[in-house]
Short mmCIF file of C-alpha atoms and ligand atoms in Angstrom, two decimals:
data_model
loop_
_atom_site.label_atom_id
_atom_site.label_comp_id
_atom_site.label_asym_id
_atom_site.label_seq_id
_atom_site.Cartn_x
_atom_site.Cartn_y
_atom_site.Cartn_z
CA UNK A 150 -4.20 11.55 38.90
CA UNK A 151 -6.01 13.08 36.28
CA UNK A 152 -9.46 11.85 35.20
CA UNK A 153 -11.15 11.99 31.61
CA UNK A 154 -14.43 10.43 30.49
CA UNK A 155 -12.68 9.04 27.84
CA UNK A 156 -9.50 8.15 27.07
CA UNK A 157 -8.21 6.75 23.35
CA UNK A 158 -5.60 5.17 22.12
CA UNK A 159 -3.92 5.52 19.23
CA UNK A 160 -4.31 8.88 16.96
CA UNK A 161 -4.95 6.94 13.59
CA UNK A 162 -7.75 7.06 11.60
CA UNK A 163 -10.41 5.52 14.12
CA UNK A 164 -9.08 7.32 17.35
CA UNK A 165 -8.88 10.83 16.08
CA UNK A 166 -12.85 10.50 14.43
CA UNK A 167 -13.74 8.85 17.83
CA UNK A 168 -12.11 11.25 20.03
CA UNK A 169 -13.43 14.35 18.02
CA UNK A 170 -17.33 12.81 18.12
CA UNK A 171 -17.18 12.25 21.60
CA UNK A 172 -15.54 15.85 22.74
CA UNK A 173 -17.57 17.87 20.32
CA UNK A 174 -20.27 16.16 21.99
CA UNK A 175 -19.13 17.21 25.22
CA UNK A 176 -17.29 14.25 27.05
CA UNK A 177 -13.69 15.21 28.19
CA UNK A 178 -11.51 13.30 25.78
CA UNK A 179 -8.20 12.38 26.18
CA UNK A 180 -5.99 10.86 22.94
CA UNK A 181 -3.15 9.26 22.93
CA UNK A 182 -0.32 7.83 20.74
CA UNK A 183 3.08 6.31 20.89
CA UNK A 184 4.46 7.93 17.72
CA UNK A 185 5.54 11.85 17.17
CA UNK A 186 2.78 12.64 14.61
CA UNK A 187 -1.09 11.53 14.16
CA UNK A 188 -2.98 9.94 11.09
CA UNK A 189 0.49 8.53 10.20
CA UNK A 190 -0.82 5.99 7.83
CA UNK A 191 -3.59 8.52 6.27
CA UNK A 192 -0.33 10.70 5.57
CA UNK A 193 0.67 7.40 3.40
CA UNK A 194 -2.35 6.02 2.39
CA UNK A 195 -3.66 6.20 -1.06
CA UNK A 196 -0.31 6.77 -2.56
CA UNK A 197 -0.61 9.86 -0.88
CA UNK A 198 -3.69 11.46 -1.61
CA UNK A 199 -5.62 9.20 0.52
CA UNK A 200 -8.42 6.98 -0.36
CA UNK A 201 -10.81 7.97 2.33
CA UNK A 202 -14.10 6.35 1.60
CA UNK A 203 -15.35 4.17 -1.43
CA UNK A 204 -19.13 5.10 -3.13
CA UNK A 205 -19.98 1.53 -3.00
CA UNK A 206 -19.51 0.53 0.42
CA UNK A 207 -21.05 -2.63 1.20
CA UNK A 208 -21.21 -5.18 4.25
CA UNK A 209 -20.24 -7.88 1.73
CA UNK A 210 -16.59 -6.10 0.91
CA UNK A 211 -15.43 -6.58 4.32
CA UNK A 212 -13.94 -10.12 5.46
CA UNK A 213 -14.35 -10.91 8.87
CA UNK A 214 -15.48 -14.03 11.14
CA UNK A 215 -19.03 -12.61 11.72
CA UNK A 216 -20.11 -10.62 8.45
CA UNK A 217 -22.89 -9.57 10.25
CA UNK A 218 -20.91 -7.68 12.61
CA UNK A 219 -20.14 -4.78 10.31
CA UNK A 220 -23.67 -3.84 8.84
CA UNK A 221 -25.22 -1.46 11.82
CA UNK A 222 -21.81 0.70 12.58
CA UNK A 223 -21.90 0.89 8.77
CA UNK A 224 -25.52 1.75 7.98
CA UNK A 225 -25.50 4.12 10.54
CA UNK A 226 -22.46 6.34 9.55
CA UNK A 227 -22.10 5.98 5.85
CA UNK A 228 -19.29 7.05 2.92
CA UNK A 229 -22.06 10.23 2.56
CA UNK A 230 -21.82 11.87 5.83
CA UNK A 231 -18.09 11.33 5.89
CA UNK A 232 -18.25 12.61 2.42
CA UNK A 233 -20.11 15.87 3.87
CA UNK A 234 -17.39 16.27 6.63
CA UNK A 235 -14.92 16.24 4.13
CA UNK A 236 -17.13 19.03 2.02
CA UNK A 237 -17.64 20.99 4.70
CA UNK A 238 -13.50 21.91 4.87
CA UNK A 239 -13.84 22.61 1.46
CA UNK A 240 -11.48 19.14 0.79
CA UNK A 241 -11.75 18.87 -3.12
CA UNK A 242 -11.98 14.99 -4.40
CA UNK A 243 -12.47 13.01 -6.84
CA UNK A 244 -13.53 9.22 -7.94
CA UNK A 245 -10.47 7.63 -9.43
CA UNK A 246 -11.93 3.98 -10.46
CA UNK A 247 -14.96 1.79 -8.78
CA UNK A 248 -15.63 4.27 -6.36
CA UNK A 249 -12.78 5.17 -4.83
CA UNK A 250 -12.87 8.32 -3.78
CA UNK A 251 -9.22 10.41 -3.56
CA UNK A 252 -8.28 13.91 -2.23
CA UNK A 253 -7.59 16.29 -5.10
CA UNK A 254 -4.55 17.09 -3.49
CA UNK A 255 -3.00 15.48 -0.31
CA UNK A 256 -3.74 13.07 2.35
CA UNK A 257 -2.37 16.14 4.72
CA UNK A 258 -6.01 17.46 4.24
CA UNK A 259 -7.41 14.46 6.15
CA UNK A 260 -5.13 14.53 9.27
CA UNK A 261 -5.64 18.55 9.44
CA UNK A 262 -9.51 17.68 9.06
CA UNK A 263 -9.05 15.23 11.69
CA UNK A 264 -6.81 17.42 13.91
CA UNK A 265 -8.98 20.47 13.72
CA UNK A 266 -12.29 18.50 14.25
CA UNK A 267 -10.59 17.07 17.72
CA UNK A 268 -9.44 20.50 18.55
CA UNK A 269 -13.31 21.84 18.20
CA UNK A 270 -14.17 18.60 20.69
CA UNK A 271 -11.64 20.23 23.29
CA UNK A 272 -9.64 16.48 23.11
CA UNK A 273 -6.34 16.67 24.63
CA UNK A 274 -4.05 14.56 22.73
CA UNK A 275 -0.44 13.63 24.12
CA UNK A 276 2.34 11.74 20.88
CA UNK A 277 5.26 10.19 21.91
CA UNK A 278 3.41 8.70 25.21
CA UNK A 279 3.64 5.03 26.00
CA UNK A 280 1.22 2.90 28.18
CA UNK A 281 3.11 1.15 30.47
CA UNK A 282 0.21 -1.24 31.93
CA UNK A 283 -3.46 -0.92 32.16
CA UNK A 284 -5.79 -1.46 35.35
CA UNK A 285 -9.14 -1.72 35.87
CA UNK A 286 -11.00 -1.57 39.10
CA UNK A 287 -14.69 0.12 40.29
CA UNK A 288 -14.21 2.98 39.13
CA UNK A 289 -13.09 1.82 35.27
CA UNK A 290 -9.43 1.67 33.97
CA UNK A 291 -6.32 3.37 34.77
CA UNK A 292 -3.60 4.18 32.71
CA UNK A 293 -0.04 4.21 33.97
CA UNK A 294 2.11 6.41 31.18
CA UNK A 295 5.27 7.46 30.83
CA UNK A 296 5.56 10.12 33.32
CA UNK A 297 2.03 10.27 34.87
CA UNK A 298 -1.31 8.09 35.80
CA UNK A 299 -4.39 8.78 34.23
CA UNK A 300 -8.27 6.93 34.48
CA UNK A 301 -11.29 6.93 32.53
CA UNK A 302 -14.68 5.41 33.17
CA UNK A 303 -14.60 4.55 29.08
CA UNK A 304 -11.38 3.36 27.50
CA UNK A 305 -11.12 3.20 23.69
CA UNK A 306 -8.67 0.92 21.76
CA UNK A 307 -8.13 2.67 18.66
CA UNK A 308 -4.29 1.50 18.12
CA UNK A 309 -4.72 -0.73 14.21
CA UNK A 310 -3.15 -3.61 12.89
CA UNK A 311 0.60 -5.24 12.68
CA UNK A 312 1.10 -3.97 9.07
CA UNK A 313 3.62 -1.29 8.44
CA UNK A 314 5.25 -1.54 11.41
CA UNK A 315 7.57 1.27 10.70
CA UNK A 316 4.62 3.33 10.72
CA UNK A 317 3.94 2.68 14.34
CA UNK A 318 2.01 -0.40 14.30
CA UNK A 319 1.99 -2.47 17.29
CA UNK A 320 0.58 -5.68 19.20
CA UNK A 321 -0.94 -3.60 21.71
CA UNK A 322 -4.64 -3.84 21.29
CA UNK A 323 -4.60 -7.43 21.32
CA UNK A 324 -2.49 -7.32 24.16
CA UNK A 325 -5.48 -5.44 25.86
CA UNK A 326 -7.83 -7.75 24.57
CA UNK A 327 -5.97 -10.36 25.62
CA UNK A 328 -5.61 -9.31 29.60
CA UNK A 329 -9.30 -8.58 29.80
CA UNK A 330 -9.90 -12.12 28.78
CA UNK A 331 -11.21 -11.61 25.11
CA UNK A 332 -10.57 -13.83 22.36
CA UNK A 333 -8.26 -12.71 19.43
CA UNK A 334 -8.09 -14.04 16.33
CA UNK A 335 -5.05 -15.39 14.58
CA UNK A 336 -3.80 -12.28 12.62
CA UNK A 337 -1.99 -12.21 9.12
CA UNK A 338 -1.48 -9.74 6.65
CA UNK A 339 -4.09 -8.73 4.12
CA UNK A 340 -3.55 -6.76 0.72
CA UNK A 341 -0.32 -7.59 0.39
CA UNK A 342 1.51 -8.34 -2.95
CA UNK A 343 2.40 -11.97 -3.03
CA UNK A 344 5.87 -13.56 -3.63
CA UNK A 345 6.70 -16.31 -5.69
CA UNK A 346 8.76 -19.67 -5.76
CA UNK A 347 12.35 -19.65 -7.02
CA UNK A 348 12.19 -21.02 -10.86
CA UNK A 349 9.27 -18.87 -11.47
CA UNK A 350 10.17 -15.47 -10.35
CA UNK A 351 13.49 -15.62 -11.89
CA UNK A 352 11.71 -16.41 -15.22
CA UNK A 353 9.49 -13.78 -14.81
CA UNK A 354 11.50 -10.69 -13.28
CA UNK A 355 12.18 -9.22 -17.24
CA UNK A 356 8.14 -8.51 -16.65
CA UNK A 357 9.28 -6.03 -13.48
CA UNK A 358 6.78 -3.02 -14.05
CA UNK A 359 4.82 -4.61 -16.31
CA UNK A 360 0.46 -4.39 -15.97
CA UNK A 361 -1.94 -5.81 -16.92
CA UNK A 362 -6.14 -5.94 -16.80
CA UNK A 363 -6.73 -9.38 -15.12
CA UNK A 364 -9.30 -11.28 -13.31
CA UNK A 365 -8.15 -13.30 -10.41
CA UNK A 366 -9.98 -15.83 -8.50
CA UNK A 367 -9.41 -17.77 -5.54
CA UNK A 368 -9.08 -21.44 -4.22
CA UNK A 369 -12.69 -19.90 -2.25
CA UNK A 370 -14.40 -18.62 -5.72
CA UNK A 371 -13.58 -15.23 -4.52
CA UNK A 372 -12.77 -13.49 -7.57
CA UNK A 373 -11.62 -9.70 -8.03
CA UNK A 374 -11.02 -7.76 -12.11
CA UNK A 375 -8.13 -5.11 -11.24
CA UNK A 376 -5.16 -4.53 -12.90
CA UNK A 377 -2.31 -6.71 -12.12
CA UNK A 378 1.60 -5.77 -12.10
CA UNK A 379 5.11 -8.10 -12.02
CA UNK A 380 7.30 -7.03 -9.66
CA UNK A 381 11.11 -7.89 -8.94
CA UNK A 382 9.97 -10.17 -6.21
CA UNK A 383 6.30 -11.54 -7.72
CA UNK A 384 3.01 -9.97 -8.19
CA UNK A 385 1.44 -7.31 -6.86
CA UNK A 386 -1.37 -4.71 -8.20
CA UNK A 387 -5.28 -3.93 -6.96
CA UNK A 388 -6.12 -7.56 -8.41
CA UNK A 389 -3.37 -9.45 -6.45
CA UNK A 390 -4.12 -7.35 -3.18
CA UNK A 391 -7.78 -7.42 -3.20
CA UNK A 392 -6.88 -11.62 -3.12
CA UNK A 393 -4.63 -12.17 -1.01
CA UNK A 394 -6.87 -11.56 1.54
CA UNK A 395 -8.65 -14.15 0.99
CA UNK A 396 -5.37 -16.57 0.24
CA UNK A 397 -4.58 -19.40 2.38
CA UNK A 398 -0.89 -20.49 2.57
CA UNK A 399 -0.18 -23.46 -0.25
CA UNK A 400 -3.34 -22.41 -2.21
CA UNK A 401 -3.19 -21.53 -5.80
CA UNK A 402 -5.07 -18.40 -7.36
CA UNK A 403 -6.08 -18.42 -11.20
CA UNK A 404 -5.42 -15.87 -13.64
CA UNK A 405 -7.13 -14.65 -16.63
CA UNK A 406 -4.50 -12.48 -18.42
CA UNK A 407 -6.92 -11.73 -21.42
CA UNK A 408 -10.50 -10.73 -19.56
CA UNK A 409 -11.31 -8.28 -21.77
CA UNK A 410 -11.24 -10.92 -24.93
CA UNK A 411 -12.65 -14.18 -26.14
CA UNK A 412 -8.99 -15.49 -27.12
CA UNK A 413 -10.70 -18.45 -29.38
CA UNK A 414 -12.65 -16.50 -31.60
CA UNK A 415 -10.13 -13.71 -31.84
CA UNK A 416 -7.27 -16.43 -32.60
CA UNK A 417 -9.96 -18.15 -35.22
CA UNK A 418 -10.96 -14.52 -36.64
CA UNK A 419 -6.92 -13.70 -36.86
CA UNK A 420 -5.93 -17.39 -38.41
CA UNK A 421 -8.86 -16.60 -41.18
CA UNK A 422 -7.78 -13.05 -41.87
CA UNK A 423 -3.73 -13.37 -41.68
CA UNK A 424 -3.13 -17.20 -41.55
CA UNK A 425 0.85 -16.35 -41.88
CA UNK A 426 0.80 -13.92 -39.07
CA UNK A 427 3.11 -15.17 -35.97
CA UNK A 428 1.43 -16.00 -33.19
CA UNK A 429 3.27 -14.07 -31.54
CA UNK A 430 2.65 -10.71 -32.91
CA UNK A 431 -1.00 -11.77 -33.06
CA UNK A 432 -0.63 -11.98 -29.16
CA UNK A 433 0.90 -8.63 -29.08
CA UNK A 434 -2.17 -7.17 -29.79
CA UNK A 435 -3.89 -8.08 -26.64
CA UNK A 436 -1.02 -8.36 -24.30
CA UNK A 437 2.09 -6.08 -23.34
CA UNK A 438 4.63 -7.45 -26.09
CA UNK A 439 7.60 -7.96 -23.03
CA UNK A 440 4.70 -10.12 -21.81
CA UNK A 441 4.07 -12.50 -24.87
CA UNK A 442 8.00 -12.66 -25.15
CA UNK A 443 8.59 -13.84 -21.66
CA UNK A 444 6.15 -16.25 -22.23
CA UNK A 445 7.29 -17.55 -25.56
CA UNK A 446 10.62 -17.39 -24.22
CA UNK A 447 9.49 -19.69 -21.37
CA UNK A 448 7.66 -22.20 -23.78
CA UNK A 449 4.41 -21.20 -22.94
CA UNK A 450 3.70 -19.68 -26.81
CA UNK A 451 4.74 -21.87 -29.52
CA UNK A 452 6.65 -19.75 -32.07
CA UNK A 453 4.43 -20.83 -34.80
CA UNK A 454 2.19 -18.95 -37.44
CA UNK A 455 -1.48 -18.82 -36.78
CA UNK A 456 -1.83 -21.48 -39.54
CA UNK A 457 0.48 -23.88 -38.02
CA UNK A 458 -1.02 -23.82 -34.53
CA UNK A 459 -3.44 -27.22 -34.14
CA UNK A 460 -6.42 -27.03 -32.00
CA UNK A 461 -4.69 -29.25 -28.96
CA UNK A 462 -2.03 -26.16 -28.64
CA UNK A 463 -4.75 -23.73 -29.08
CA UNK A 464 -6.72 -25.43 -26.48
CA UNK A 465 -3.16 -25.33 -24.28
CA UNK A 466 -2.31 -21.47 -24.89
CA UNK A 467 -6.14 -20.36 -24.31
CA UNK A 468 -5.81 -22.25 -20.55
CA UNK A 469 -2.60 -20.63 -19.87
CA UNK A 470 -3.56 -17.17 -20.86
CA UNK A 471 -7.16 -17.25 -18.99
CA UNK A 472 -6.51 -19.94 -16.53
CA UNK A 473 -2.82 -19.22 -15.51
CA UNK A 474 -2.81 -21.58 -12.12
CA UNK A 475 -0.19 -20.19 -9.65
CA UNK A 476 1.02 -20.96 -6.34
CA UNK A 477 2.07 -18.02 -4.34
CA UNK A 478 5.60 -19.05 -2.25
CA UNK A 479 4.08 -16.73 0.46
CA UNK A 480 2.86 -12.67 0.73
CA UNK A 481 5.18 -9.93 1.46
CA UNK A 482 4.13 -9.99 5.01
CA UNK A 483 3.35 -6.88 7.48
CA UNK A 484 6.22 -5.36 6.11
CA UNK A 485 4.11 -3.75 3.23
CA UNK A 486 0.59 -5.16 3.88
CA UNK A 487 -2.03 -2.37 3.84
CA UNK A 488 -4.16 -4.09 6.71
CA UNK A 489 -4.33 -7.17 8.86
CA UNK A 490 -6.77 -9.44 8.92
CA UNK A 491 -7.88 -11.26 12.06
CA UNK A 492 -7.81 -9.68 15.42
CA UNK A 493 -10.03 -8.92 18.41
CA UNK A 494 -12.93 -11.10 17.82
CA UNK A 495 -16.48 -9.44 16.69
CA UNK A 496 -18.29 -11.98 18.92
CA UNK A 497 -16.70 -10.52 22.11
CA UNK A 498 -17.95 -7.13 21.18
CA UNK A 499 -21.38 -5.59 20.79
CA UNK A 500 -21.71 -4.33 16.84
CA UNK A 501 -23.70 -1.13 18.04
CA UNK A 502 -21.46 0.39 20.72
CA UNK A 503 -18.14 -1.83 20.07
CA UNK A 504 -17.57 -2.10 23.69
CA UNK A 505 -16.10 -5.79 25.02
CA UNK A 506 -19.30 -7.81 26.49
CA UNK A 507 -17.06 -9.23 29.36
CA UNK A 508 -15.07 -5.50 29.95
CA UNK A 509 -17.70 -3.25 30.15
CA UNK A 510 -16.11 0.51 29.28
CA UNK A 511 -13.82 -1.24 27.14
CA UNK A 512 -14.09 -0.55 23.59
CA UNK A 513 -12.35 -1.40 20.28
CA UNK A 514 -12.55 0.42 16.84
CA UNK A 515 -11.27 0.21 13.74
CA UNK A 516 -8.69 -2.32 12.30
CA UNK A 517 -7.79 -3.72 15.70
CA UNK A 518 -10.91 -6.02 15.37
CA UNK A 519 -11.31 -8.64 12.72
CA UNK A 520 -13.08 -6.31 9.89
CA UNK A 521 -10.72 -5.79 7.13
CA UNK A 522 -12.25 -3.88 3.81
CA UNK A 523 -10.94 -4.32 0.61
CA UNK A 524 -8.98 -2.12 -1.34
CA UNK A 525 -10.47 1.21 -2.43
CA UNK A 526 -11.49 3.33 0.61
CA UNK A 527 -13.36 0.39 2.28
CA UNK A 528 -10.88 0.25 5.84
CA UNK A 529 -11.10 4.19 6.53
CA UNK A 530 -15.11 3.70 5.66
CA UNK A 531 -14.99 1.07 8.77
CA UNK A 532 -12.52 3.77 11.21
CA UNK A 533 -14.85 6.39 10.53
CA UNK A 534 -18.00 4.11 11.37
CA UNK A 535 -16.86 2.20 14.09
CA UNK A 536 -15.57 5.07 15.52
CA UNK A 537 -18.47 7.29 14.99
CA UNK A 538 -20.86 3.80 17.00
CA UNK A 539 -18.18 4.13 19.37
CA UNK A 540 -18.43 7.75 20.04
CA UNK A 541 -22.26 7.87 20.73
CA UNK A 542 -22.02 5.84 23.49
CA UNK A 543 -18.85 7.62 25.18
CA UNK A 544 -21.03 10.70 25.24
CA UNK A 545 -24.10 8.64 26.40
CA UNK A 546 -22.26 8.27 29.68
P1 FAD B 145 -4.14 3.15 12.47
O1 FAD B 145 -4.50 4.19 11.48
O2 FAD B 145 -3.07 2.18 12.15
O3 FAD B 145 -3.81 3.91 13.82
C1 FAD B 145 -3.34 3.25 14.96
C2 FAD B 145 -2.61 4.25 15.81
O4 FAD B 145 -2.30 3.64 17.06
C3 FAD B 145 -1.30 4.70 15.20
O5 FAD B 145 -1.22 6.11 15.21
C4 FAD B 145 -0.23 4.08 16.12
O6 FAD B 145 0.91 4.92 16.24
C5 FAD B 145 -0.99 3.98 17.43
N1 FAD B 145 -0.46 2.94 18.31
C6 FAD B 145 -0.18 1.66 18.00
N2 FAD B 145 0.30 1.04 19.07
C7 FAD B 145 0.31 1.93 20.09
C8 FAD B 145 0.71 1.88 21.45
N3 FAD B 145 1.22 0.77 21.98
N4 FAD B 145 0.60 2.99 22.21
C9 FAD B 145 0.11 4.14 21.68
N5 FAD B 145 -0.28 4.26 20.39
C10 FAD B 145 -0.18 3.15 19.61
N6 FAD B 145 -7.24 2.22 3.75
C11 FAD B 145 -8.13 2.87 2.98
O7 FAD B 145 -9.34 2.77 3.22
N7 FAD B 145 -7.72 3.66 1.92
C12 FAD B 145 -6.40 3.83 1.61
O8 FAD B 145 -6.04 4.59 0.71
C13 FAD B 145 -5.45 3.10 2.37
N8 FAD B 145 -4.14 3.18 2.07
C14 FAD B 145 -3.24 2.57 2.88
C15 FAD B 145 -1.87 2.68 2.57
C16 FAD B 145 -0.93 2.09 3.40
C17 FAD B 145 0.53 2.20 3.05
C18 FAD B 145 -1.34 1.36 4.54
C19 FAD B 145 -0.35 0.73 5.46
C20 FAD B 145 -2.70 1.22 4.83
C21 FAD B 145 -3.65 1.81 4.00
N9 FAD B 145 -5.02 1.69 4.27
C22 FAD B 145 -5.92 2.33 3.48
C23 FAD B 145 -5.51 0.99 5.47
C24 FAD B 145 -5.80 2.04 6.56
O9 FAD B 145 -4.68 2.89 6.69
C25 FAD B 145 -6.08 1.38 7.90
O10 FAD B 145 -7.09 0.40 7.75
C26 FAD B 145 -6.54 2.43 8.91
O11 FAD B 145 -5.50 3.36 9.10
C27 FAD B 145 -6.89 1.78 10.24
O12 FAD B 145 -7.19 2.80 11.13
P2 FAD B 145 -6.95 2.59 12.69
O13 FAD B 145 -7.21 3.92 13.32
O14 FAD B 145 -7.68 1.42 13.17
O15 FAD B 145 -5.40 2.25 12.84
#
């Protein structure tokens, strides 16, 4: 039976950084990973080019039971240093909007980073290999695989979330947690688009592509300006993902379609300038026009001139366009959610090391635990930290 000082699982984002600190370092790393290629959701990840950190990255843009938990894995290994590791293999970026920070050219950059930083730490990494049970006895934990046995003093769960399970995801950290008596949190999926009850998104499917700048707030107060987009089965853009995370099923979120604009004044300013103008076309010139139509066509803009339109239906159409109240019929679920919330709880885990208090040489990094970043760069910012805590004290051993 072979033996490594560490052994990881799961050759995401989290698991490769760990398993590349901790062999560069000089601990005898082993990786592993069910699927036939590693940093499968990096290759997909930022439509591509991979949104690997964010300039702003905060404690207070992560969601998790204890927001506490976060702050010392993140002060200690920060968007700058990974921003220097990315520098250092000459990986061109740039910032796209709010500090998200993209490769110039592919997320393939990132996984060859990632794959030749492991391959300086000497890791040995094994795809296509599945864990058939775990044990753990004086000695620390051994791993029976598909075709061999291995053990560790340090084992590392590095294997994500339920979304995208096409991409390999998989119940298998909580599992872990789970046998070593931890507590997991209930999990559901987080930036996901949102679908929407019958009557509704049949009326508004002719809007299928369209976007628009919107401010969106929660039932919590929680309240995100992105751009928004209609989709064939309900809403979806940065605004509606960055809220659904914090969305509770049967809550409604509010939307200001017109953030940018004081719709009063502008519709007093208009009605003095062109009183004969259609409200319509006086809409037009804040909102997508396929927008205003669908809306008119719905009932929700009286086809009046700005002259004919009394202060109560003013009063009406300003509420609807900034306070649009809707009640999502559910989320798109882990089929397309970015991340999932919940998981292995923080309080089981200590937020310098991230090993389990009640499994010592049991760790867990990166979106296995309940720390979910928003959108923009935020949940690789927390792989590369948590894995980089992680790795300090694998080659403390
Ligand atoms: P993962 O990267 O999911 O890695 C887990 C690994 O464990 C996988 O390789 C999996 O095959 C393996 N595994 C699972 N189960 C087992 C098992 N039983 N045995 C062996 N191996 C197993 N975040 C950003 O910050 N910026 C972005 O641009 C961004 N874009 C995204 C786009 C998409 C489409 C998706 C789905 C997510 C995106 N995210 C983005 C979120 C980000 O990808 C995740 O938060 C991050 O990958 C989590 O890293 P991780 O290492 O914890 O898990």
């Amino acid at each position: 039976m072979e033996r490594f000082d560490a052994i990881v699982v799961g050759a995401g984002a989290a698991g490769m950084f760990c398993a590349a600190q901790a062999g560069q370092a000089g601990a005898r790393v082993l990786l592993l990973d069910n699927g036939k290629k590693p940093g499968r959701k990096i290759l997909m990840s930022g439509g591509g080019r991979c949104n690997f950190t964010n300039m702003y990255v905060e404690p207070a843009a992560y969601l998790s039971q204890n927001p506490h938990f976060c702050k010392s894995a993140l002060a200690r290994y920060t968007q700058w240093d990974f921003i220097e590791l990315v520098g250092k293999y000459g990986i061109a970026w740039h910032e796209k909007t709010l500090g998200q920070l993209f490769c110039d050219d592919s997320a393939q950059q990132i996984v060859d980073m990632l794959v030749a930083e492991c391959e300086k730490g000497n890791v040995t990494t094994r795809l296509r290999t599945e864990i058939i049970c775990v044990e753990r006895d004086d000695d620390g934990y051994t791993l029976q695989l598909n075709g061999d046995t291995v053990a560790t003093k340090k084992l590392v769960i590095a294997s994500g979330g339920l979304s995208m399970p096409g991409l390999g995801a998989s119940p298998f950290g909580y599992k872990i947690a789970e046998q070593f008596g931890l507590n997991v949190l209930p999990t559901r999926a987080g930036l996901v688009p949102f679908t929407l009850h019958k009557p509704l998104l049949e009326q508004l499917q002719v809007l299928s592509g369209v976007s628009v700048p919107a401010v969106i707030t929660a039932d919590d107060g929680t309240v995100f300006r992105e751009s928004l987009l209609f989709t064939h089965r309900g809403l979806s853009g940065p605004a509606v993902l960055q809220i659904s995370s914090y969305w509770q099923s049967g809550e409604f979120v509010s939307i200001n379609l017109l953030p940018e604009c004081d719709l009063e004044t502008f519709l007093d300013e208009q009605r003095n300038a062109h009183p004969n103008q259609s409200l319509k076309n006086t809409l037009a010139m804040q909102l997508p026009k396929r927008l205003v139509e669908c809306l008119q066509l719905l009932g929700q803009i009286p086809d009046v001139q700005l002259k004919q339109l009394n202060s109560k239906d003013q009063q009406q159409l300003v509420e609807t366009l900034t306070d649009w109240r809707v009640q999502p019929n559910g989320t798109e679920g882990y089929r397309t959610a970015e991340v999932t919330l919940g998981g292995v709880d923080t309080n089981e885990l200590s937020s310098r090391t991230m090993e389990a208090r009640k499994a010592p040489g049991l760790y867990f990094i990166g979106e296995v635990m309940d720390v979910t970043g928003w959108l923009g760069g935020y949940n690789f910012q927390w792989a590369w930290a948590s894995a980089w805590a992680c790795a300090q004290e694998l080659v403390d051993a």
